[in-house]
Amino acid sequence: MKKIYSFSHAPCPAEYLRAALRSHVYEVAQITPLQIMNKLSERLENTILVKREDRQPVHSFKLRGAYAMISSLNETQKSSGVITASAGNHAQGVAFSATRLGITSLIVMPINTADIKIDAVRDFGGKPLLCGANFDEAKIKAMYLADKHQLTFIPPFDHPTVIAGQGTLAMELLQQDAHLDRIFVPVGGGGLAAGVSVLIKHLMPQIKVIGVESAESASLCAALSAGMPVWLHKVGVFAEGVAVRCVGNETFRLCQEYLDDVITVDNDAICAAIKDLFEDVRAIAEPSGALALAGMKKYIQRYAIRGERLAHVLSGANINFHELRYISERCELGEQREALMAITIPEKKGSFLEFYKILGNRSVTEFNYRFNGSKNVCIFIGIRLKHGRSERNTIVQEILANGFHVVDLSDDEMAKLHVRYMVGARLFQPLQERIFSFEFPEAPGALLKFLHTLGANWNISLFHYRNHGTDYGRVLAGFELSNQKESEFKEYLSKLGYEWHDVTTNPVFEVFLN
């Protein structure tokens, strides 16, 4: 057999099928269950099936591609060792695979990688090396070391042998259920989507394969729009397993030809999918692991799909435990089971009771306000929903009809991330103030750097920071700032080197904090 780990040509579907059939992945990988989600099936009026790749020894499908590639190396390459760059599941797949084959592995990881992932690489026999602020910087270092020490670089997705290894999952799906109507797969660099789609379309082309991307890292959508892989200026890291700035060349070629559709979802929808997986099959998915389910739910709603057999891939379960706090707070919003609103009511006895009567039997999940001596007060309220967005709109109309002013904040990121924890912190005297949001790597010293750079030179009038257990921290800060000093202040922001946005005109700031 001619091995396909060379880029000398673009393998055809038949070559990918032969490579998948002859892959050695089952020396280490498990045939994972295809499990029905009974509660969700009843709710969505379709048969919903989940492919449990969280059951792999490294709790992720990445083991398939990593082992396929490493096991295909020649003896000289194996004796020299392998190297890769990854902050997550690929790192663990490479470390596990190399150790099983008696090969040394060096894993270059960004310096802000969570300890749980570093420890996992070490436990699987790999040698972690922390370098760079992000994946791209870590990859540059890994490529340099590969060349310097004659190590073989194991790519996370953009390689035919890796793609064929991921494609073994498609063969399992067909063996487990040949009557599927659609398969939903998460997309980061595109390795899994490419491997699954090329094999499914070669064997059973009537089955639709849909890729699902995070709206914060939709590199495949950007590539499809441009007609070629393009680099995103920035990617979000909540679903870090798919936080890839540019889809691969070979993965793009395959996804462009064989994927039937691509859909994007936001973080709240991902959080809701994580909750669905836990409630139905007691799986605790990482955000990227629940991505395909989030996309499936959105696709079902968008196209009114009923009575079909739909499978999605739970691609990983390597989650930072502290991230669950953020997920639990956001899942209700993602499922459209909660509305957040700002209501202005008179500051007098009985006003809250009068307003509450409008809600009828609806449950209030959150209620925040602070007396400030004015004639009117604005309250921040959460309301439990049974009928999603339509019920939200009904509530708004009912409140307006009863003479109260209302602002729906359910889709306002600033309200959900910061202000819900800060209600009541209003000014009692005029102040020239501007409000900025910041994002910086969640690494030791990052917050201290922020305070040293700005806090010693400018009066901070408002500050909110909450650690959600993710790789990036977010700060909302206000500064006493005259118009004359604004340009000088923004020069300081440039020196700081963090992502920032002026959010002074955000309506939620005007309502609660100004």
Tab-separated table of C-alpha atoms in Angstrom, residues 6-339:
chain	number	residue	atom	x	y	z
A	6	SER	CA	2.971	12.621	1.978
A	7	PHE	CA	1.537	15.841	0.580
A	8	SER	CA	2.763	14.885	-2.916
A	9	HIS	CA	-0.865	14.491	-3.999
A	10	ALA	CA	-4.384	15.006	-2.729
A	11	PRO	CA	-5.734	11.585	-1.709
A	12	CYS	CA	-9.051	10.524	-3.206
A	13	PRO	CA	-11.934	9.130	-1.101
A	14	ALA	CA	-10.960	5.548	-1.899
A	15	GLU	CA	-7.433	6.157	-0.583
A	16	TYR	CA	-8.836	7.651	2.611
A	17	LEU	CA	-11.111	4.644	3.034
A	18	ARG	CA	-8.232	2.177	2.547
A	19	ALA	CA	-6.074	4.136	5.001
A	20	ALA	CA	-8.860	4.161	7.597
A	21	LEU	CA	-9.535	0.452	7.166
A	22	ARG	CA	-5.857	-0.408	7.581
A	23	SER	CA	-5.193	2.060	10.381
A	24	HIS	CA	-3.670	0.780	13.619
A	25	VAL	CA	-5.809	3.046	15.826
A	26	TYR	CA	-7.615	0.131	17.500
A	27	GLU	CA	-4.393	-0.919	19.145
A	28	VAL	CA	-5.191	1.913	21.590
A	29	ALA	CA	-8.577	3.419	20.714
A	30	GLN	CA	-11.965	2.135	21.869
A	31	ILE	CA	-15.046	1.548	19.734
A	32	THR	CA	-17.130	4.127	21.562
A	33	PRO	CA	-20.889	3.746	22.154
A	34	LEU	CA	-23.562	5.422	20.051
A	35	GLN	CA	-26.043	6.246	22.781
A	36	ILE	CA	-29.610	7.506	22.509
A	37	MET	CA	-30.568	10.689	24.365
A	38	ASN	CA	-34.138	9.851	25.377
A	39	LYS	CA	-35.114	13.135	27.014
A	40	LEU	CA	-33.787	15.281	24.211
A	41	SER	CA	-35.274	12.970	21.571
A	42	GLU	CA	-38.719	13.439	23.064
A	43	ARG	CA	-38.267	17.200	23.408
A	44	LEU	CA	-36.988	17.735	19.866
A	45	GLU	CA	-39.223	15.107	18.201
A	46	ASN	CA	-36.273	13.360	16.573
A	47	THR	CA	-34.117	10.377	17.531
A	48	ILE	CA	-30.998	12.010	18.977
A	49	LEU	CA	-27.879	9.825	19.203
A	50	VAL	CA	-24.539	10.786	20.753
A	51	LYS	CA	-21.194	9.259	19.758
A	52	ARG	CA	-19.328	9.034	23.078
A	53	GLU	CA	-15.731	9.922	22.184
A	54	ASP	CA	-15.301	11.088	25.772
A	55	ARG	CA	-14.958	7.364	26.528
A	56	GLN	CA	-11.547	7.152	24.807
A	57	PRO	CA	-8.514	6.601	27.074
A	58	VAL	CA	-7.586	10.287	26.680
A	59	HIS	CA	-11.278	11.358	26.809
A	60	SER	CA	-11.177	12.698	23.242
A	61	PHE	CA	-11.310	11.561	19.605
A	62	LYS	CA	-7.865	13.118	19.060
A	63	LEU	CA	-6.261	9.804	20.024
A	64	ARG	CA	-7.361	8.337	16.673
A	65	GLY	CA	-5.454	10.758	14.459
A	66	ALA	CA	-2.418	10.989	16.727
A	67	TYR	CA	-1.915	7.216	16.895
A	68	ALA	CA	-2.588	6.762	13.176
A	69	MET	CA	0.176	9.231	12.366
A	70	ILE	CA	2.765	8.111	14.931
A	71	SER	CA	2.295	4.399	14.225
A	72	SER	CA	2.911	5.058	10.510
A	73	LEU	CA	6.382	6.552	11.056
A	74	ASN	CA	9.477	4.648	9.961
A	75	GLU	CA	11.977	3.291	12.473
A	76	THR	CA	14.369	6.227	12.085
A	77	GLN	CA	11.596	8.719	12.812
A	78	LYS	CA	10.391	6.686	15.783
A	79	SER	CA	13.871	6.460	17.295
A	80	SER	CA	14.356	10.243	16.997
A	81	GLY	CA	11.121	11.075	18.816
A	82	VAL	CA	8.068	13.211	18.063
A	83	ILE	CA	6.965	16.715	18.928
A	84	THR	CA	3.732	18.677	18.696
A	85	ALA	CA	2.131	21.919	19.831
A	86	SER	CA	-1.188	21.819	21.639
A	87	ALA	CA	-2.931	23.126	24.719
A	88	GLY	CA	-5.451	20.338	24.910
A	89	ASN	CA	-6.667	17.024	23.562
A	90	HIS	CA	-4.146	16.577	20.734
A	91	ALA	CA	-1.328	16.970	23.259
A	92	GLN	CA	-2.703	14.114	25.324
A	93	GLY	CA	-3.331	11.960	22.256
A	94	VAL	CA	0.280	12.375	21.106
A	95	ALA	CA	1.730	11.722	24.570
A	96	PHE	CA	-0.407	8.593	25.059
A	97	SER	CA	0.294	7.242	21.562
A	98	ALA	CA	4.039	7.859	21.690
A	99	THR	CA	4.387	6.238	25.087
A	100	ARG	CA	2.426	3.173	23.969
A	101	LEU	CA	4.828	2.800	21.008
A	102	GLY	CA	7.941	3.391	23.126
A	103	ILE	CA	8.671	6.767	21.519
A	104	THR	CA	9.715	9.934	23.346
A	105	SER	CA	7.365	12.900	22.931
A	106	LEU	CA	7.858	16.624	23.542
A	107	ILE	CA	4.650	18.647	23.844
A	108	VAL	CA	4.952	22.434	23.489
A	109	MET	CA	2.077	24.107	25.346
A	110	PRO	CA	1.219	27.811	25.828
A	111	ILE	CA	2.356	29.172	29.185
A	112	ASN	CA	-1.229	29.794	30.308
A	113	THR	CA	-2.308	26.170	29.811
A	114	ALA	CA	-4.338	24.855	32.751
A	115	ASP	CA	-2.434	22.633	35.196
A	116	ILE	CA	-4.891	19.768	34.682
A	117	LYS	CA	-3.832	19.515	31.021
A	118	ILE	CA	-0.127	19.806	31.747
A	119	ASP	CA	-0.432	17.078	34.382
A	120	ALA	CA	-2.372	14.864	31.960
A	121	VAL	CA	0.388	15.096	29.331
A	122	ARG	CA	2.973	14.225	31.974
A	123	ASP	CA	0.849	11.328	33.271
A	124	PHE	CA	0.594	9.908	29.733
A	125	GLY	CA	4.379	9.904	29.440
A	126	GLY	CA	4.922	13.093	27.434
A	127	LYS	CA	7.320	15.887	28.328
A	128	PRO	CA	5.493	19.236	28.478
A	129	LEU	CA	7.362	22.414	27.534
A	130	LEU	CA	5.603	25.702	28.283
A	131	CYS	CA	6.318	28.353	25.678
A	132	GLY	CA	4.373	31.174	24.033
A	133	ALA	CA	1.240	33.091	24.903
A	134	ASN	CA	-0.995	31.078	22.552
A	135	PHE	CA	-1.126	28.047	20.234
A	136	ASP	CA	0.435	29.860	17.286
A	137	GLU	CA	3.492	30.910	19.305
A	138	ALA	CA	3.787	27.409	20.754
A	139	LYS	CA	3.641	25.919	17.250
A	140	ILE	CA	6.452	28.200	16.031
A	141	LYS	CA	8.607	26.962	18.909
A	142	ALA	CA	7.684	23.334	18.214
A	143	MET	CA	8.575	23.624	14.528
A	144	TYR	CA	11.914	25.207	15.436
A	145	LEU	CA	12.729	22.412	17.880
A	146	ALA	CA	11.626	19.761	15.384
A	147	ASP	CA	14.100	21.081	12.841
A	148	LYS	CA	16.888	21.573	15.380
A	149	HIS	CA	16.674	18.121	16.967
A	150	GLN	CA	15.365	16.107	13.999
A	151	LEU	CA	12.036	15.369	15.687
A	152	THR	CA	8.920	14.487	13.696
A	153	PHE	CA	6.177	17.077	14.095
A	154	ILE	CA	2.725	15.510	14.588
A	155	PRO	CA	0.138	17.968	13.202
A	156	PRO	CA	-3.173	18.266	15.064
A	157	PHE	CA	-5.394	18.112	11.974
A	158	ASP	CA	-3.972	19.073	8.569
A	159	HIS	CA	-2.421	15.814	7.421
A	160	PRO	CA	-3.943	12.944	5.392
A	161	THR	CA	-2.860	10.259	7.869
A	162	VAL	CA	-4.319	12.187	10.799
A	163	ILE	CA	-7.532	12.773	8.822
A	164	ALA	CA	-7.785	9.074	7.961
A	165	GLY	CA	-7.334	8.216	11.637
A	166	GLN	CA	-10.217	10.492	12.591
A	167	GLY	CA	-12.216	8.912	9.774
A	168	THR	CA	-12.316	5.613	11.638
A	169	LEU	CA	-15.070	7.218	13.699
A	170	ALA	CA	-17.263	7.391	10.573
A	171	MET	CA	-16.885	3.646	9.969
A	172	GLU	CA	-17.984	2.955	13.530
A	173	LEU	CA	-21.054	5.166	13.089
A	174	LEU	CA	-22.165	3.269	9.997
A	175	GLN	CA	-21.625	-0.092	11.695
A	176	GLN	CA	-23.612	1.064	14.722
A	177	ASP	CA	-26.489	2.682	12.790
A	178	ALA	CA	-26.713	2.578	8.992
A	179	HIS	CA	-30.063	4.401	9.013
A	180	LEU	CA	-28.843	7.819	10.096
A	181	ASP	CA	-30.226	10.863	8.298
A	182	ARG	CA	-27.675	13.429	9.459
A	183	ILE	CA	-24.378	13.512	11.354
A	184	PHE	CA	-23.171	16.642	13.153
A	185	VAL	CA	-19.451	17.070	13.801
A	186	PRO	CA	-17.503	19.863	15.535
A	187	VAL	CA	-15.048	21.889	13.470
A	188	GLY	CA	-11.819	23.472	14.670
A	189	GLY	CA	-8.976	22.819	12.255
A	190	GLY	CA	-11.291	20.492	10.344
A	191	GLY	CA	-9.605	17.102	10.835
A	192	LEU	CA	-12.616	15.281	12.248
A	193	ALA	CA	-15.102	16.927	9.886
A	194	ALA	CA	-12.890	16.094	6.894
A	195	GLY	CA	-12.341	12.481	7.924
A	196	VAL	CA	-15.988	11.811	8.712
A	197	SER	CA	-17.426	13.575	5.655
A	198	VAL	CA	-15.112	12.030	3.050
A	199	LEU	CA	-15.803	8.489	4.293
A	200	ILE	CA	-19.547	8.949	4.799
A	201	LYS	CA	-19.994	10.458	1.344
A	202	HIS	CA	-17.907	7.706	-0.246
A	203	LEU	CA	-19.871	4.903	1.435
A	204	MET	CA	-23.393	6.283	2.055
A	205	PRO	CA	-23.764	9.634	0.281
A	206	GLN	CA	-27.442	9.972	1.206
A	207	ILE	CA	-26.441	10.740	4.830
A	208	LYS	CA	-25.966	14.474	5.370
A	209	VAL	CA	-22.875	15.624	7.265
A	210	ILE	CA	-23.049	19.042	8.931
A	211	GLY	CA	-20.092	20.848	10.459
A	212	VAL	CA	-20.591	22.960	13.581
A	213	GLU	CA	-18.337	25.885	14.491
A	214	SER	CA	-18.143	28.216	17.439
A	215	ALA	CA	-19.154	31.722	16.359
A	216	GLU	CA	-15.962	32.936	18.060
A	217	SER	CA	-13.660	30.773	15.905
A	218	ALA	CA	-15.485	30.129	12.637
A	219	SER	CA	-12.386	29.593	10.499
A	220	LEU	CA	-14.120	27.175	8.107
A	221	CYS	CA	-16.981	29.587	7.415
A	222	ALA	CA	-14.420	32.303	6.735
A	223	ALA	CA	-12.535	29.981	4.377
A	224	LEU	CA	-15.689	28.937	2.524
A	225	SER	CA	-16.619	32.579	2.071
A	226	ALA	CA	-13.150	33.485	0.760
A	227	GLY	CA	-12.719	30.331	-1.305
A	228	MET	CA	-9.495	29.462	0.511
A	229	PRO	CA	-8.170	29.142	4.082
A	230	VAL	CA	-7.823	32.559	5.708
A	231	TRP	CA	-6.494	33.667	9.081
A	232	LEU	CA	-8.959	35.042	11.610
A	233	HIS	CA	-7.813	38.193	13.384
A	234	LYS	CA	-8.905	36.767	16.725
A	235	VAL	CA	-10.586	33.658	18.129
A	236	GLY	CA	-12.476	33.150	21.364
A	237	VAL	CA	-11.140	30.551	23.766
A	238	PHE	CA	-14.248	29.389	25.608
A	239	ALA	CA	-14.460	26.367	23.287
A	240	GLU	CA	-10.682	26.094	23.190
A	241	GLY	CA	-10.694	22.670	21.556
A	242	VAL	CA	-11.861	24.346	18.330
A	243	ALA	CA	-10.164	27.732	18.814
A	244	VAL	CA	-8.217	27.572	15.550
A	245	ARG	CA	-7.423	30.746	13.616
A	246	CYS	CA	-7.046	29.041	10.225
A	247	VAL	CA	-8.499	25.785	8.932
A	248	GLY	CA	-6.015	23.396	7.293
A	249	ASN	CA	-5.397	23.244	3.549
A	250	GLU	CA	-6.260	19.561	3.121
A	251	THR	CA	-9.082	19.704	5.663
A	252	PHE	CA	-10.541	22.701	3.809
A	253	ARG	CA	-10.372	20.863	0.478
A	254	LEU	CA	-12.295	17.926	1.896
A	255	CYS	CA	-14.808	19.957	3.919
A	256	GLN	CA	-15.542	22.215	0.957
A	257	GLU	CA	-16.282	19.184	-1.230
A	258	TYR	CA	-17.960	16.757	1.147
A	259	LEU	CA	-19.668	18.669	3.975
A	260	ASP	CA	-23.348	19.333	3.249
A	261	ASP	CA	-23.602	22.401	5.459
A	262	VAL	CA	-21.917	24.397	8.236
A	263	ILE	CA	-23.614	26.154	11.129
A	264	THR	CA	-22.257	28.355	13.924
A	265	VAL	CA	-23.412	28.626	17.538
A	266	ASP	CA	-22.677	31.005	20.416
A	267	ASN	CA	-21.306	30.212	23.869
A	268	ASP	CA	-24.707	30.223	25.562
A	269	ALA	CA	-25.953	27.541	23.157
A	270	ILE	CA	-22.848	25.467	23.923
A	271	CYS	CA	-23.496	25.786	27.656
A	272	ALA	CA	-27.083	24.620	27.153
A	273	ALA	CA	-25.822	21.588	25.201
A	274	ILE	CA	-23.407	20.700	28.016
A	275	LYS	CA	-26.370	20.675	30.386
A	276	ASP	CA	-28.401	18.498	27.980
A	277	LEU	CA	-25.616	15.928	27.825
A	278	PHE	CA	-25.324	15.792	31.588
A	279	GLU	CA	-29.065	15.487	32.170
A	280	ASP	CA	-29.565	12.808	29.505
A	281	VAL	CA	-26.472	10.561	29.625
A	282	ARG	CA	-24.566	11.939	32.658
A	283	ALA	CA	-21.607	12.992	30.504
A	284	ILE	CA	-19.673	16.132	31.430
A	285	ALA	CA	-18.497	17.503	28.101
A	286	GLU	CA	-15.934	20.211	27.538
A	287	PRO	CA	-17.337	23.169	25.544
A	288	SER	CA	-15.922	21.978	22.211
A	289	GLY	CA	-17.198	18.495	23.054
A	290	ALA	CA	-20.793	19.751	23.189
A	291	LEU	CA	-20.423	21.945	20.107
A	292	ALA	CA	-21.953	19.442	17.675
A	293	LEU	CA	-25.055	19.013	19.835
A	294	ALA	CA	-25.487	22.786	20.107
A	295	GLY	CA	-25.359	22.993	16.319
A	296	MET	CA	-27.775	20.101	15.918
A	297	LYS	CA	-30.350	21.795	18.145
A	298	LYS	CA	-30.057	25.054	16.213
A	299	TYR	CA	-30.295	23.191	12.885
A	300	ILE	CA	-33.422	21.323	13.981
A	301	GLN	CA	-35.091	24.575	14.966
A	302	ARG	CA	-33.998	26.486	11.853
A	303	TYR	CA	-35.225	23.851	9.383
A	304	ALA	CA	-38.115	22.411	11.430
A	305	ILE	CA	-36.681	18.879	11.264
A	306	ARG	CA	-38.928	16.167	12.698
A	307	GLY	CA	-38.839	12.359	12.779
A	308	GLU	CA	-35.211	11.880	11.707
A	309	ARG	CA	-32.304	9.891	13.136
A	310	LEU	CA	-29.621	12.407	14.028
A	311	ALA	CA	-26.169	11.660	15.440
A	312	HIS	CA	-23.653	14.068	16.920
A	313	VAL	CA	-20.107	13.589	18.180
A	314	LEU	CA	-19.304	14.315	21.818
A	315	SER	CA	-15.695	14.994	20.909
A	316	GLY	CA	-14.069	15.519	24.301
A	317	ALA	CA	-14.449	15.783	28.072
A	318	ASN	CA	-11.211	17.387	29.243
A	319	ILE	CA	-12.752	20.311	31.057
A	320	ASN	CA	-11.329	22.579	33.719
A	321	PHE	CA	-13.625	21.965	36.702
A	322	HIS	CA	-13.861	25.679	37.577
A	323	GLU	CA	-15.303	26.370	34.127
A	324	LEU	CA	-18.494	24.624	35.197
A	325	ARG	CA	-19.418	27.676	37.281
A	326	TYR	CA	-19.598	29.835	34.172
A	327	ILE	CA	-21.416	27.122	32.223
A	328	SER	CA	-24.085	26.688	34.894
A	329	GLU	CA	-24.742	30.434	34.886
A	330	ARG	CA	-25.130	30.642	31.117
A	331	CYS	CA	-26.913	27.442	30.130
A	332	GLU	CA	-30.415	28.715	30.914
A	333	LEU	CA	-29.894	31.700	28.634
A	334	GLY	CA	-28.554	29.433	25.909
A	335	GLU	CA	-31.633	27.241	26.113
A	336	GLN	CA	-33.895	30.329	26.081
A	337	ARG	CA	-35.161	29.304	29.509
A	338	GLU	CA	-34.303	32.584	31.195
A	339	ALA	CA	-34.699	36.248	30.316
